[in-house]
PDB file of C-alpha atoms in Angstrom:
ATOM      1  CA  MET A   3      95.234 111.192  87.370  1.00  0.00           C
ATOM      2  CA  ALA A   4      92.130 107.942  86.277  1.00  0.00           C
ATOM      3  CA  SER A   5      90.584 105.977  88.775  1.00  0.00           C
ATOM      4  CA  TRP A   6      92.547 103.470  89.074  1.00  0.00           C
ATOM      5  CA  GLU A   7      96.565 105.670  89.611  1.00  0.00           C
ATOM      6  CA  ILE A   8      97.592 104.454  92.227  1.00  0.00           C
ATOM      7  CA  HIS A   9      99.217 107.531  94.693  1.00  0.00           C
ATOM      8  CA  ASP A  10     102.827 107.719  94.063  1.00  0.00           C
ATOM      9  CA  ASP A  11     103.239 110.836  96.256  1.00  0.00           C
ATOM     10  CA  MET A  12     102.214 111.010 100.145  1.00  0.00           C
ATOM     11  CA  ASN A  13     101.770 111.876 103.816  1.00  0.00           C
ATOM     12  CA  PHE A  14     102.465 109.569 106.168  1.00  0.00           C
ATOM     13  CA  TYR A  15     101.763 110.722 110.226  1.00  0.00           C
ATOM     14  CA  ILE A  16     101.208 108.133 112.825  1.00  0.00           C
ATOM     15  CA  THR A  17      99.280 108.504 116.140  1.00  0.00           C
ATOM     16  CA  ALA A  18      99.286 106.562 118.724  1.00  0.00           C
ATOM     17  CA  ASN A  19      95.574 104.947 117.400  1.00  0.00           C
ATOM     18  CA  LYS A  20      95.997 105.645 113.417  1.00  0.00           C
ATOM     19  CA  PHE A  21      98.101 105.432 110.518  1.00  0.00           C
ATOM     20  CA  PHE A  22      97.050 108.696 108.121  1.00  0.00           C
ATOM     21  CA  ILE A  23      98.596 108.564 104.700  1.00  0.00           C
ATOM     22  CA  GLU A  24      97.667 111.663 102.887  1.00  0.00           C
ATOM     23  CA  PRO A  25      98.208 111.961  98.742  1.00  0.00           C
ATOM     24  CA  ASN A  26      99.397 115.046  97.731  1.00  0.00           C
ATOM     25  CA  GLY A  27      97.513 117.401  96.227  1.00  0.00           C
ATOM     26  CA  LYS A  28      94.092 115.600  96.284  1.00  0.00           C
ATOM     27  CA  SER A  29      90.876 116.056  99.043  1.00  0.00           C
ATOM     28  CA  GLU A  30      91.074 112.457 101.182  1.00  0.00           C
ATOM     29  CA  VAL A  31      92.934 110.670 103.654  1.00  0.00           C
ATOM     30  CA  LEU A  32      93.423 107.109 104.106  1.00  0.00           C
ATOM     31  CA  ILE A  33      92.745 106.328 108.289  1.00  0.00           C
ATOM     32  CA  ILE A  34      93.954 103.362 109.397  1.00  0.00           C
ATOM     33  CA  ASP A  35      93.417 101.935 112.851  1.00  0.00           C
ATOM     34  CA  ARG A  36      96.196 100.736 115.074  1.00  0.00           C
ATOM     35  CA  VAL A  37      93.935  98.360 116.949  1.00  0.00           C
ATOM     36  CA  SER A  38      91.271  96.981 114.368  1.00  0.00           C
ATOM     37  CA  ARG A  39      93.408  97.474 111.453  1.00  0.00           C
ATOM     38  CA  GLU A  40      90.120  98.772 110.161  1.00  0.00           C
ATOM     39  CA  ALA A  41      91.180 101.161 106.707  1.00  0.00           C
ATOM     40  CA  SER A  42      89.377 103.502 105.510  1.00  0.00           C
ATOM     41  CA  VAL A  43      89.481 106.683 102.845  1.00  0.00           C
ATOM     42  CA  GLN A  44      87.738 109.862 103.948  1.00  0.00           C
ATOM     43  CA  VAL A  45      87.277 113.252 102.253  1.00  0.00           C
ATOM     44  CA  LYS A  46      90.117 115.470 104.445  1.00  0.00           C
ATOM     45  CA  THR A  47      88.567 117.882 106.495  1.00  0.00           C
ATOM     46  CA  ASN A  48      90.197 118.181 110.382  1.00  0.00           C
ATOM     47  CA  GLN A  49      90.992 114.359 110.957  1.00  0.00           C
ATOM     48  CA  LEU A  50      95.207 114.898 110.050  1.00  0.00           C
ATOM     49  CA  PRO A  51      96.903 115.348 113.435  1.00  0.00           C
ATOM     50  CA  HIS A  52      99.087 118.579 114.645  1.00  0.00           C
ATOM     51  CA  GLY A  53     102.438 118.203 115.974  1.00  0.00           C
ATOM     52  CA  VAL A  54     103.570 114.499 114.932  1.00  0.00           C
ATOM     53  CA  PRO A  55     106.466 114.399 112.123  1.00  0.00           C
ATOM     54  CA  ILE A  56     105.716 113.917 108.770  1.00  0.00           C
ATOM     55  CA  ARG A  57     107.050 111.510 106.894  1.00  0.00           C
ATOM     56  CA  LYS A  58     107.369 111.303 103.125  1.00  0.00           C
ATOM     57  CA  VAL A  59     105.992 107.779 101.786  1.00  0.00           C
ATOM     58  CA  CYS A  60     105.575 106.648  97.937  1.00  0.00           C
ATOM     59  CA  GLY A  61     103.633 103.614  98.098  1.00  0.00           C
ATOM     60  CA  VAL A  62     101.679 101.078  99.959  1.00  0.00           C
ATOM     61  CA  LEU A  63     103.283  96.984 100.190  1.00  0.00           C
ATOM     62  CA  GLY A  64     100.900  96.068 102.502  1.00  0.00           C
ATOM     63  CA  ALA A  65      99.922  94.539 105.916  1.00  0.00           C
ATOM     64  CA  ILE A  66     101.734  90.643 107.393  1.00  0.00           C
ATOM     65  CA  LYS A  67     100.955  89.884 110.687  1.00  0.00           C
ATOM     66  CA  LEU A  68     104.349  88.567 113.091  1.00  0.00           C
ATOM     67  CA  ILE A  69     104.355  87.455 116.207  1.00  0.00           C
ATOM     68  CA  SER A  70     103.764  91.327 117.760  1.00  0.00           C
ATOM     69  CA  GLY A  71     100.892  91.689 115.707  1.00  0.00           C
ATOM     70  CA  PHE A  72     100.522  93.779 112.293  1.00  0.00           C
ATOM     71  CA  HIS A  73     103.128  95.842 110.548  1.00  0.00           C
ATOM     72  CA  LEU A  74     102.092  97.935 107.653  1.00  0.00           C
ATOM     73  CA  VAL A  75     105.072  98.019 104.934  1.00  0.00           C
ATOM     74  CA  VAL A  76     105.453 101.151 103.010  1.00  0.00           C
ATOM     75  CA  VAL A  77     108.071 102.461 100.449  1.00  0.00           C
ATOM     76  CA  THR A  78     110.194 105.397 101.492  1.00  0.00           C
ATOM     77  CA  HIS A  79     112.483 105.504  98.464  1.00  0.00           C
ATOM     78  CA  ARG A  80     112.522 104.747  94.561  1.00  0.00           C
ATOM     79  CA  ILE A  81     113.986 104.548  91.473  1.00  0.00           C
ATOM     80  CA  PHE A  82     113.683 105.663  87.808  1.00  0.00           C
ATOM     81  CA  VAL A  83     114.515 102.933  85.290  1.00  0.00           C
ATOM     82  CA  GLY A  84     112.967 104.573  82.694  1.00  0.00           C
ATOM     83  CA  ILE A  85     109.863 104.565  80.039  1.00  0.00           C
ATOM     84  CA  VAL A  86     108.066 102.124  78.455  1.00  0.00           C
ATOM     85  CA  ASN A  87     104.596 102.439  76.852  1.00  0.00           C
ATOM     86  CA  SER A  88     104.476 106.275  78.189  1.00  0.00           C
ATOM     87  CA  GLN A  89     104.219 105.249  81.335  1.00  0.00           C
ATOM     88  CA  ALA A  90     107.257 105.147  84.087  1.00  0.00           C
ATOM     89  CA  ILE A  91     108.779 102.278  85.937  1.00  0.00           C
ATOM     90  CA  TRP A  92     110.464 102.254  89.087  1.00  0.00           C
ATOM     91  CA  ARG A  93     112.522  99.942  90.920  1.00  0.00           C
ATOM     92  CA  LEU A  94     112.187  99.349  95.194  1.00  0.00           C
ATOM     93  CA  ALA A  95     115.498 101.468  96.653  1.00  0.00           C
ATOM     94  CA  GLY A  96     113.885 101.326 100.137  1.00  0.00           C
ATOM     95  CA  PHE A  97     111.476 100.683 102.645  1.00  0.00           C
ATOM     96  CA  ASP A  98     109.632 101.023 106.163  1.00  0.00           C
ATOM     97  CA  ILE A  99     107.627  98.536 108.137  1.00  0.00           C
ATOM     98  CA  ILE A 100     105.695  99.512 111.536  1.00  0.00           C
ATOM     99  CA  PRO A 101     103.788  97.910 113.863  1.00  0.00           C
ATOM    100  CA  TYR A 102     100.512  98.102 114.689  1.00  0.00           C
ATOM    101  CA  VAL A 103     101.094  97.260 118.345  1.00  0.00           C
ATOM    102  CA  PRO A 104     103.804 100.209 119.527  1.00  0.00           C
ATOM    103  CA  SER A 105     105.202  98.341 122.602  1.00  0.00           C
ATOM    104  CA  LEU A 106     106.455  94.970 122.287  1.00  0.00           C
ATOM    105  CA  THR A 107     105.320  94.674 126.488  1.00  0.00           C
ATOM    106  CA  HIS A 108     102.896  92.072 125.820  1.00  0.00           C
ATOM    107  CA  LEU A 109     105.672  89.278 124.512  1.00  0.00           C
ATOM    108  CA  SER A 110     108.100  87.497 126.840  1.00  0.00           C
ATOM    109  CA  GLU A 111     111.407  87.667 126.084  1.00  0.00           C
ATOM    110  CA  THR A 112     111.545  84.076 123.776  1.00  0.00           C
ATOM    111  CA  GLN A 113     108.930  86.175 121.575  1.00  0.00           C
ATOM    112  CA  LYS A 114     110.237  89.071 121.208  1.00  0.00           C
ATOM    113  CA  VAL A 115     113.696  86.929 119.935  1.00  0.00           C
ATOM    114  CA  GLN A 116     111.860  85.716 117.154  1.00  0.00           C
ATOM    115  CA  ASN A 117     109.342  88.638 116.811  1.00  0.00           C
ATOM    116  CA  GLY A 118     112.859  90.285 115.924  1.00  0.00           C
ATOM    117  CA  VAL A 119     114.147  87.085 114.079  1.00  0.00           C
ATOM    118  CA  TYR A 120     111.511  87.074 111.821  1.00  0.00           C
ATOM    119  CA  LEU A 121     111.399  91.175 110.831  1.00  0.00           C
ATOM    120  CA  ALA A 122     114.920  91.245 110.340  1.00  0.00           C
ATOM    121  CA  MET A 123     114.148  88.071 107.638  1.00  0.00           C
ATOM    122  CA  ILE A 124     111.741  90.288 105.859  1.00  0.00           C
ATOM    123  CA  ARG A 125     113.605  93.056 105.985  1.00  0.00           C
ATOM    124  CA  GLN A 126     116.765  90.723 104.051  1.00  0.00           C
ATOM    125  CA  VAL A 127     113.260  89.335 101.212  1.00  0.00           C
ATOM    126  CA  LEU A 128     112.761  93.311 100.887  1.00  0.00           C
ATOM    127  CA  ASP A 129     116.116  94.433 100.554  1.00  0.00           C
ATOM    128  CA  THR A 130     116.633  92.706  97.320  1.00  0.00           C
ATOM    129  CA  PRO A 131     117.245  94.691  94.854  1.00  0.00           C
ATOM    130  CA  TYR A 132     115.371  93.644  91.821  1.00  0.00           C
ATOM    131  CA  TYR A 133     111.353  94.650  92.974  1.00  0.00           C
ATOM    132  CA  TYR A 134     109.920  96.863  90.278  1.00  0.00           C
ATOM    133  CA  PHE A 135     106.615  98.559  89.941  1.00  0.00           C
ATOM    134  CA  SER A 136     104.387 101.698  88.070  1.00  0.00           C
ATOM    135  CA  TYR A 137     101.737 103.618  89.730  1.00  0.00           C
ATOM    136  CA  THR A 138     100.325 103.481  85.805  1.00  0.00           C
ATOM    137  CA  TYR A 139     101.591 100.432  83.951  1.00  0.00           C
ATOM    138  CA  ASP A 140     101.039  96.880  84.331  1.00  0.00           C
ATOM    139  CA  VAL A 141     104.371  95.584  84.524  1.00  0.00           C
ATOM    140  CA  THR A 142     102.360  91.388  85.717  1.00  0.00           C
ATOM    141  CA  HIS A 143     101.665  91.331  81.913  1.00  0.00           C
ATOM    142  CA  THR A 144     102.845  90.946  78.596  1.00  0.00           C
ATOM    143  CA  LEU A 145     102.520  93.052  75.618  1.00  0.00           C
ATOM    144  CA  GLN A 146     100.001  90.475  74.359  1.00  0.00           C
ATOM    145  CA  ARG A 147      98.042  89.847  77.376  1.00  0.00           C
ATOM    146  CA  LEU A 148      97.276  93.426  78.261  1.00  0.00           C
ATOM    147  CA  HIS A 149      96.136  93.789  74.127  1.00  0.00           C
ATOM    148  CA  SER A 150      93.553  90.633  74.612  1.00  0.00           C
ATOM    149  CA  MET A 151      92.336  92.918  77.839  1.00  0.00           C
ATOM    150  CA  PRO A 152      88.706  93.683  77.364  1.00  0.00           C
ATOM    151  CA  PRO A 153      88.350  97.863  78.116  1.00  0.00           C
ATOM    152  CA  ASP A 154      85.951  97.324  81.384  1.00  0.00           C
ATOM    153  CA  PHE A 155      89.036  95.407  81.982  1.00  0.00           C
ATOM    154  CA  MET A 156      91.404  98.047  82.189  1.00  0.00           C
ATOM    155  CA  GLN A 157      89.788  99.950  83.907  1.00  0.00           C
ATOM    156  CA  THR A 158      89.775  98.199  87.100  1.00  0.00           C
ATOM    157  CA  GLY A 159      92.298  99.118  90.014  1.00  0.00           C
ATOM    158  CA  LEU A 160      96.565  98.089  89.488  1.00  0.00           C
ATOM    159  CA  TYR A 161      96.153  95.096  92.425  1.00  0.00           C
ATOM    160  CA  GLU A 162      92.722  93.284  90.978  1.00  0.00           C
ATOM    161  CA  ARG A 163      94.226  93.238  87.185  1.00  0.00           C
ATOM    162  CA  ALA A 164      97.870  92.376  88.249  1.00  0.00           C
ATOM    163  CA  ASP A 165      98.969  88.770  87.442  1.00  0.00           C
ATOM    164  CA  SER A 166      98.451  86.739  90.182  1.00  0.00           C
ATOM    165  CA  ARG A 167     101.165  84.799  89.446  1.00  0.00           C
ATOM    166  CA  PHE A 168     104.229  87.566  89.735  1.00  0.00           C
ATOM    167  CA  VAL A 169     103.171  89.751  92.296  1.00  0.00           C
ATOM    168  CA  TRP A 170     105.230  89.187  95.124  1.00  0.00           C
ATOM    169  CA  ASN A 171     103.402  91.366  97.809  1.00  0.00           C
ATOM    170  CA  GLY A 172      99.936  89.650  96.935  1.00  0.00           C
ATOM    171  CA  PHE A 173      99.527  88.639 100.825  1.00  0.00           C
ATOM    172  CA  MET A 174     100.051  91.695 101.946  1.00  0.00           C
ATOM    173  CA  LEU A 175      98.063  93.543  99.893  1.00  0.00           C
ATOM    174  CA  LYS A 176      94.830  91.306 100.553  1.00  0.00           C
ATOM    175  CA  GLN A 177      93.297  93.042 103.776  1.00  0.00           C
ATOM    176  CA  PHE A 178      93.806  96.380 101.685  1.00  0.00           C
ATOM    177  CA  HIS A 179      91.951  94.887  98.526  1.00  0.00           C
ATOM    178  CA  ARG A 180      88.625  97.416  98.223  1.00  0.00           C
ATOM    179  CA  PRO A 181      87.617  99.411  95.733  1.00  0.00           C
ATOM    180  CA  GLU A 182      87.761 102.803  97.313  1.00  0.00           C
ATOM    181  CA  VAL A 183      91.119 101.408  99.095  1.00  0.00           C
ATOM    182  CA  ARG A 184      92.403 100.336  95.545  1.00  0.00           C
ATOM    183  CA  GLN A 185      94.399 103.534  94.467  1.00  0.00           C
ATOM    184  CA  TYR A 186      96.633 103.140  97.452  1.00  0.00           C
ATOM    185  CA  CYS A 187      97.666  99.241  96.469  1.00  0.00           C
ATOM    186  CA  LEU A 188     100.977  99.063  94.926  1.00  0.00           C
ATOM    187  CA  PRO A 189     102.024  95.688  93.085  1.00  0.00           C
ATOM    188  CA  ILE A 190     105.420  95.028  92.857  1.00  0.00           C
ATOM    189  CA  ILE A 191     107.194  92.406  90.360  1.00  0.00           C
ATOM    190  CA  LEU A 192     110.537  90.482  91.696  1.00  0.00           C
ATOM    191  CA  GLY A 193     113.054  90.098  88.158  1.00  0.00           C
ATOM    192  CA  PHE A 194     114.882  92.882  86.110  1.00  0.00           C
ATOM    193  CA  VAL A 195     113.689  96.109  84.048  1.00  0.00           C
ATOM    194  CA  SER A 196     116.684  97.175  81.155  1.00  0.00           C
ATOM    195  CA  ILE A 197     114.698  99.764  79.225  1.00  0.00           C
ATOM    196  CA  ASN A 198     117.269 101.284  76.627  1.00  0.00           C
ATOM    197  CA  ASP A 199     117.281 103.628  73.637  1.00  0.00           C
ATOM    198  CA  ALA A 200     119.212 101.830  70.723  1.00  0.00           C
ATOM    199  CA  MET A 201     120.312 102.491  67.341  1.00  0.00           C
ATOM    200  CA  VAL A 202     120.767  99.941  63.988  1.00  0.00           C
ATOM    201  CA  ASN A 203     121.786 100.735  60.582  1.00  0.00           C
ATOM    202  CA  GLY A 204     120.249 104.507  61.406  1.00  0.00           C
ATOM    203  CA  HIS A 205     116.961 103.726  62.734  1.00  0.00           C
ATOM    204  CA  ALA A 206     116.513 104.061  66.324  1.00  0.00           C
ATOM    205  CA  PHE A 207     114.264 102.331  68.948  1.00  0.00           C
ATOM    206  CA  GLN A 208     113.359 101.398  72.211  1.00  0.00           C
ATOM    207  CA  TRP A 209     114.651  97.863  73.166  1.00  0.00           C
ATOM    208  CA  ILE A 210     113.163  96.687  76.694  1.00  0.00           C
ATOM    209  CA  ILE A 211     114.075  93.272  78.637  1.00  0.00           C
ATOM    210  CA  MET A 212     111.604  93.142  81.296  1.00  0.00           C
ATOM    211  CA  THR A 213     111.780  89.625  83.341  1.00  0.00           C
ATOM    212  CA  ARG A 214     109.340  88.204  85.778  1.00  0.00           C
ATOM    213  CA  ARG A 215     109.690  85.289  88.653  1.00  0.00           C
ATOM    214  CA  SER A 216     106.785  83.913  89.747  1.00  0.00           C
ATOM    215  CA  VAL A 217     105.732  83.587  93.123  1.00  0.00           C
ATOM    216  CA  HIS A 218     104.831  79.809  93.632  1.00  0.00           C
ATOM    217  CA  ARG A 219     107.605  77.662  94.339  1.00  0.00           C
ATOM    218  CA  ALA A 220     110.395  79.527  94.518  1.00  0.00           C
ATOM    219  CA  GLY A 221     113.302  78.777  95.753  1.00  0.00           C
ATOM    220  CA  THR A 222     117.090  78.141  95.237  1.00  0.00           C
ATOM    221  CA  ARG A 223     118.511  76.013  92.454  1.00  0.00           C
ATOM    222  CA  LEU A 224     118.542  72.047  93.223  1.00  0.00           C
ATOM    223  CA  PHE A 225     116.664  72.533  96.272  1.00  0.00           C
ATOM    224  CA  CYS A 226     113.173  73.260  94.731  1.00  0.00           C
ATOM    225  CA  ARG A 227     112.863  70.934  92.011  1.00  0.00           C
ATOM    226  CA  GLY A 228     109.724  70.042  89.688  1.00  0.00           C
ATOM    227  CA  ILE A 229     105.886  70.795  89.739  1.00  0.00           C
ATOM    228  CA  ASP A 230     103.325  70.773  91.968  1.00  0.00           C
ATOM    229  CA  GLN A 231     100.385  69.222  92.947  1.00  0.00           C
ATOM    230  CA  THR A 232      98.840  72.304  91.337  1.00  0.00           C
ATOM    231  CA  GLY A 233     101.365  72.452  88.247  1.00  0.00           C
ATOM    232  CA  ASN A 234     103.708  74.883  89.206  1.00  0.00           C
ATOM    233  CA  VAL A 235     106.962  74.204  88.078  1.00  0.00           C
ATOM    234  CA  ALA A 236     110.058  75.869  90.450  1.00  0.00           C
ATOM    235  CA  ASN A 237     111.565  78.965  89.772  1.00  0.00           C
ATOM    236  CA  TYR A 238     109.210  79.779  86.929  1.00  0.00           C
ATOM    237  CA  VAL A 239     110.211  83.131  85.157  1.00  0.00           C
ATOM    238  CA  GLU A 240     108.828  84.966  82.078  1.00  0.00           C
ATOM    239  CA  THR A 241     111.162  87.038  80.147  1.00  0.00           C
ATOM    240  CA  GLU A 242     109.755  89.596  77.701  1.00  0.00           C
ATOM    241  CA  GLN A 243     111.674  91.825  74.962  1.00  0.00           C
ATOM    242  CA  ILE A 244     110.061  94.322  73.816  1.00  0.00           C
ATOM    243  CA  ILE A 245     111.027  96.713  70.527  1.00  0.00           C
ATOM    244  CA  ASP A 246     109.822  99.788  70.503  1.00  0.00           C
ATOM    245  CA  VAL A 247     109.876 101.877  67.198  1.00  0.00           C
ATOM    246  CA  ARG A 248     108.539 105.101  67.042  1.00  0.00           C
ATOM    247  CA  GLY A 249     105.308 103.761  68.289  1.00  0.00           C
ATOM    248  CA  ASP A 250     105.095 100.186  66.429  1.00  0.00           C
ATOM    249  CA  LYS A 251     105.964  97.408  69.218  1.00  0.00           C
ATOM    250  CA  VAL A 252     107.027  93.910  69.192  1.00  0.00           C
ATOM    251  CA  SER A 253     107.624  91.828  72.006  1.00  0.00           C
ATOM    252  CA  PHE A 254     109.031  88.415  72.204  1.00  0.00           C
ATOM    253  CA  VAL A 255     108.521  86.412  75.220  1.00  0.00           C
ATOM    254  CA  GLN A 256     110.328  83.595  77.122  1.00  0.00           C
ATOM    255  CA  THR A 257     109.716  81.006  79.969  1.00  0.00           C
ATOM    256  CA  ARG A 258     111.281  78.586  82.205  1.00  0.00           C
ATOM    257  CA  GLY A 259     110.954  76.845  84.770  1.00  0.00           C
ATOM    258  CA  SER A 260     111.939  73.432  85.877  1.00  0.00           C
ATOM    259  CA  ILE A 261     110.955  70.091  84.303  1.00  0.00           C
ATOM    260  CA  PRO A 262     107.211  69.873  84.583  1.00  0.00           C
ATOM    261  CA  LEU A 263     108.064  66.771  86.593  1.00  0.00           C
ATOM    262  CA  PHE A 264     107.449  65.471  90.286  1.00  0.00           C
ATOM    263  CA  TRP A 265     111.073  64.778  91.075  1.00  0.00           C
ATOM    264  CA  ARG A 266     113.670  66.367  93.256  1.00  0.00           C
ATOM    265  CA  GLN A 267     117.888  66.605  93.352  1.00  0.00           C
ATOM    266  CA  THR A 268     119.773  66.194  96.428  1.00  0.00           C
ATOM    267  CA  PRO A 269     122.399  69.004  96.650  1.00  0.00           C
TER     268      PRO A 269
END
C-alpha cells in the first residue's frame, strides 16, 4: 500500500472520551479526542478499548460543527461501481454521524430542536445517491490533468492533491488536513459515474462517463444563476468521457454552467 492510499477497511471504537479508528492489517490507530478534538495517528500497542462494540467503517468524511458541537461523519456502506485505470470506484451508500459531545444537556429546548433540524439537513444531503470516491484514484481530476502532474505531486495524499472545486466534503476534512492523517481523509465528488464494457465492430473497449459538479454556487435551477465576484458560475459541471481500448485511453471533457454574467431570474 502506497503512503498516500486511503484506508478502506477499519474498525471503529467509541468510548466516553475518544474515538478509535483502526485500519485492519495495519500497526497504527487514529485516535480522536472527543473533548479537545485533537487527532493523532499512533503505533498500535494497548490503546484499543476492551468491552465496547466494534463498528465497521470504510471511510472518514470529516467533522462538522452543529449547535451541540462537532460531529464525526464516517462511511458505513459503499457500492462498487467499476474499474478506471485499474483502480476501483465506489458510490457512497451509507454513513453515520456521531457527536463528539455524547449528551445534549448543555442545550436549551430551542437549541435541541434547531440542532435536530440541522442534523436532519445534513443527513438529507448525504442521502443523495450520487456521491462517488476512490481510495487509490483521484476522481476529482480529468485524465489530462492527471497526466500533466509532476511525479512528486502524484505521491501526495488524495485530499491534498484533489481539485477543490469538486470535493464536496472539503470543509469537513480541514481539521484532519495533516500529513500523518492523510490516509484517513476520503474526498468525495457529487455527480455521476458509469463504467461499461462495450464492443463495436468486433473491437472491445471500456466506456466511462464521469460527471463532477462544482461546490461553488451550487443550487436549484432558476434560483441560482450567473457568476459571482470570483468567477464561479452557477451549477458548473464537468463531464468526462473516457474510452479505454486495451490500455490506450482517450478522454473528452465537456463543461457547462450558467451564463457568465451578473444576472438573476425570477422563477
